Amino acid sequence: MDKLLITGGRPLAGEVAISGAKNAALPILCAALLSDEPLVLTNVPRLNDIGTMLKLLAQMGVKVERDGDTVTLDAKGLDNPLAPYELVKTMRAAVLVLGPLMARVGHAKVSLPGGCAIGARPVDQHIKGLQAMGAEVQVEHGYIDAKVGKLRGARLFTDMVTVTGTENLMMAACLADGETVIENAAREPEVVDLANCLVSMGAQISGAGTDVIRIRGVARLHGATHRIMPDRIETGTYLCAAAVTGGNVRLTGTSTNYIDSVVDKLMDAGCEIGSERDAITLKAPARLKAVSLRTAPYPAFPTDMQAQFMALNVVADGTAIIRETIFENRFMHAVELIRLGANIRIDGNTAVVTGVDKLQGATVMATDLRASASLIIAGLVAEGETLVDRIYHLDRGYERLEEKLGALGATVKRVS
Ligand code: UD1
């Protein structure tokens, strides 16, 4: 199993390009299922999760071609609407095939994702929405087995804000009879990127980016070309890494547009942030100030940046209170950070982090994607060597991480 060996202590400096967003690309790849014409996607990141989704789509009869960061999908021959456990268990986002399959062929058999390291993560809201649109759904032998003659538009209200739930139901509604209204919809920028792609395929959608999305069903969707938005979490992660190491960086192919809450906290911590049309610069202060935060659905502070900001607070001046409100078990990185010398106290969904003057390198274990990122950030500032085990999590969501960090002057090596 691969590990990353980090020699800490060097400030990050220079320029690096940010990739396309994993969490936008995953639902948009599934949107190809809605049409019998090709969907051409550019700026698709080369990540293990993307590879898993392409494998799943190919298994369903979708023709997949990949050339660099361009992916062409042709779902004309879609003939096997099945998402098996073996693939879903490695990537929960595979559940995003459910909505489009129901819309296009009226049948889907999708493995239940099961729990994961950060929480139970049920998909009951996806199922409830499809049932309201007329689908018959059985959950048996670990599979969601859903059938419908034709989905019909409905008024849908999700009990909580769910990102992939909103995306699944929005895709399902595109080919339904009549109008669907999704209330309490997720407002995440990735939902908007998906809606933009669907509109360019001929869908009639309004309100994406607000908490009420209206979709008027159409008879068919056509082919289109769409560029995936920049990854706001990758952007935030590199900004944190630069901040923690006392660095000075310029990130290209991204913007501050979708990360106001993150930029705000970095400025509170004492960083100077420059915003260009297609780039962001960050200059770190001599010592960061502790910043308290509370995660919540967009536009509030993203749960996917919580672990990286814990690493930032670990070496900042003062005490920060971090509240995680989205996932029930998302502090697994804290115990690993403590192994590096951090002062963190956990009480339920609250972490109290008191900054220390320095961290010391040690062997630590990554438990999930963003937890891994926080350990890398801490390793970059720790004295001596930090070995991060189980980095397969990172390969799911960060494109060419060692290469990009290396370009910024960090000493990071992959070891087997
Ligand atoms: C997406 C992101 C993930 C991010 C999360 C929250 C993708 C591929 N993944 O995950 O990176 O951390 O949003 O911003 O876009 N819930 C239910 N029932 C449901 C659906 C959700 O109880 O049917 C709960 C979840 O357990 C969680 C909360 O709602 O506590 C929010 O989850 P959700 O927004 O659905 O997360 P994902 O879409 O899985």
Short mmCIF file of C-alpha atoms and ligand atoms in Angstrom, two decimals, residues 22-23 26 92-93 96 118 120-126 160-165 167 188 303-304 326-328 330 370, ligand 1:
data_model
loop_
_atom_site.label_atom_id
_atom_site.label_comp_id
_atom_site.label_asym_id
_atom_site.label_seq_id
_atom_site.Cartn_x
_atom_site.Cartn_y
_atom_site.Cartn_z
CA LYS A 22 -14.42 15.99 -8.57
CA ASN A 23 -17.82 16.66 -7.01
CA LEU A 26 -19.17 12.87 -10.83
CA ARG A 92 -20.74 6.43 -2.65
CA ALA A 93 -21.32 8.92 -5.47
CA LEU A 96 -25.94 9.33 -8.72
CA ILE A 118 -17.34 9.88 8.41
CA ALA A 120 -23.93 6.66 8.35
CA ARG A 121 -24.82 8.63 5.20
CA PRO A 122 -28.21 7.14 4.24
CA VAL A 123 -29.85 7.79 0.83
CA ASP A 124 -33.46 7.80 2.07
CA GLN A 125 -34.10 11.27 0.62
CA HIS A 126 -33.10 10.15 -2.88
CA MET A 160 -32.19 18.02 5.17
CA VAL A 161 -30.04 19.73 2.58
CA THR A 162 -28.47 16.94 0.53
CA VAL A 163 -26.08 17.61 -2.33
CA THR A 164 -26.18 14.33 -4.25
CA GLY A 165 -29.88 13.94 -3.30
CA GLU A 167 -28.54 16.26 -8.02
CA GLU A 188 -23.68 24.13 -3.76
CA THR A 303 -17.51 20.33 5.80
CA ASP A 304 -15.01 19.24 3.14
CA ILE A 326 -23.01 17.81 8.60
CA PHE A 327 -21.40 14.46 9.46
CA GLU A 328 -21.50 12.76 12.84
CA ARG A 330 -15.77 13.66 10.98
CA ARG A 370 -10.16 15.26 3.55
C1 UD1 B 1 -21.65 15.59 -0.93
C2 UD1 B 1 -20.21 15.64 -1.34
C3 UD1 B 1 -19.30 15.50 -0.13
C4 UD1 B 1 -19.66 16.54 0.93
C5 UD1 B 1 -21.16 16.51 1.25
C6 UD1 B 1 -21.59 17.64 2.17
C7 UD1 B 1 -20.30 14.71 -3.59
C8 UD1 B 1 -19.97 13.57 -4.49
N1 UD1 B 1 -19.97 14.55 -2.30
O1 UD1 B 1 -21.88 14.30 -0.34
O2 UD1 B 1 -17.95 15.67 -0.56
O3 UD1 B 1 -18.93 16.29 2.11
O4 UD1 B 1 -21.92 16.61 0.03
O5 UD1 B 1 -21.27 18.86 1.61
O6 UD1 B 1 -20.80 15.72 -4.02
N2 UD1 B 1 -28.44 12.56 4.37
C9 UD1 B 1 -29.48 11.74 4.82
N3 UD1 B 1 -30.27 11.15 3.88
C10 UD1 B 1 -30.09 11.30 2.54
C11 UD1 B 1 -29.03 12.14 2.10
C12 UD1 B 1 -28.23 12.75 3.05
O7 UD1 B 1 -29.67 11.56 6.02
O8 UD1 B 1 -30.84 10.72 1.74
C13 UD1 B 1 -27.56 13.24 5.37
C14 UD1 B 1 -26.12 12.75 5.34
O9 UD1 B 1 -25.95 11.60 6.12
C15 UD1 B 1 -25.37 13.97 5.85
C16 UD1 B 1 -26.20 15.14 5.31
O10 UD1 B 1 -27.47 14.60 5.00
O11 UD1 B 1 -25.41 13.99 7.26
C17 UD1 B 1 -25.63 15.80 4.08
O12 UD1 B 1 -25.24 14.81 3.16
P1 UD1 B 1 -25.21 15.02 1.58
O13 UD1 B 1 -25.27 16.48 1.25
O14 UD1 B 1 -26.22 14.14 0.96
O15 UD1 B 1 -23.76 14.48 1.22
P2 UD1 B 1 -23.38 13.78 -0.13
O16 UD1 B 1 -24.24 14.31 -1.21
O17 UD1 B 1 -23.27 12.31 0.07
#
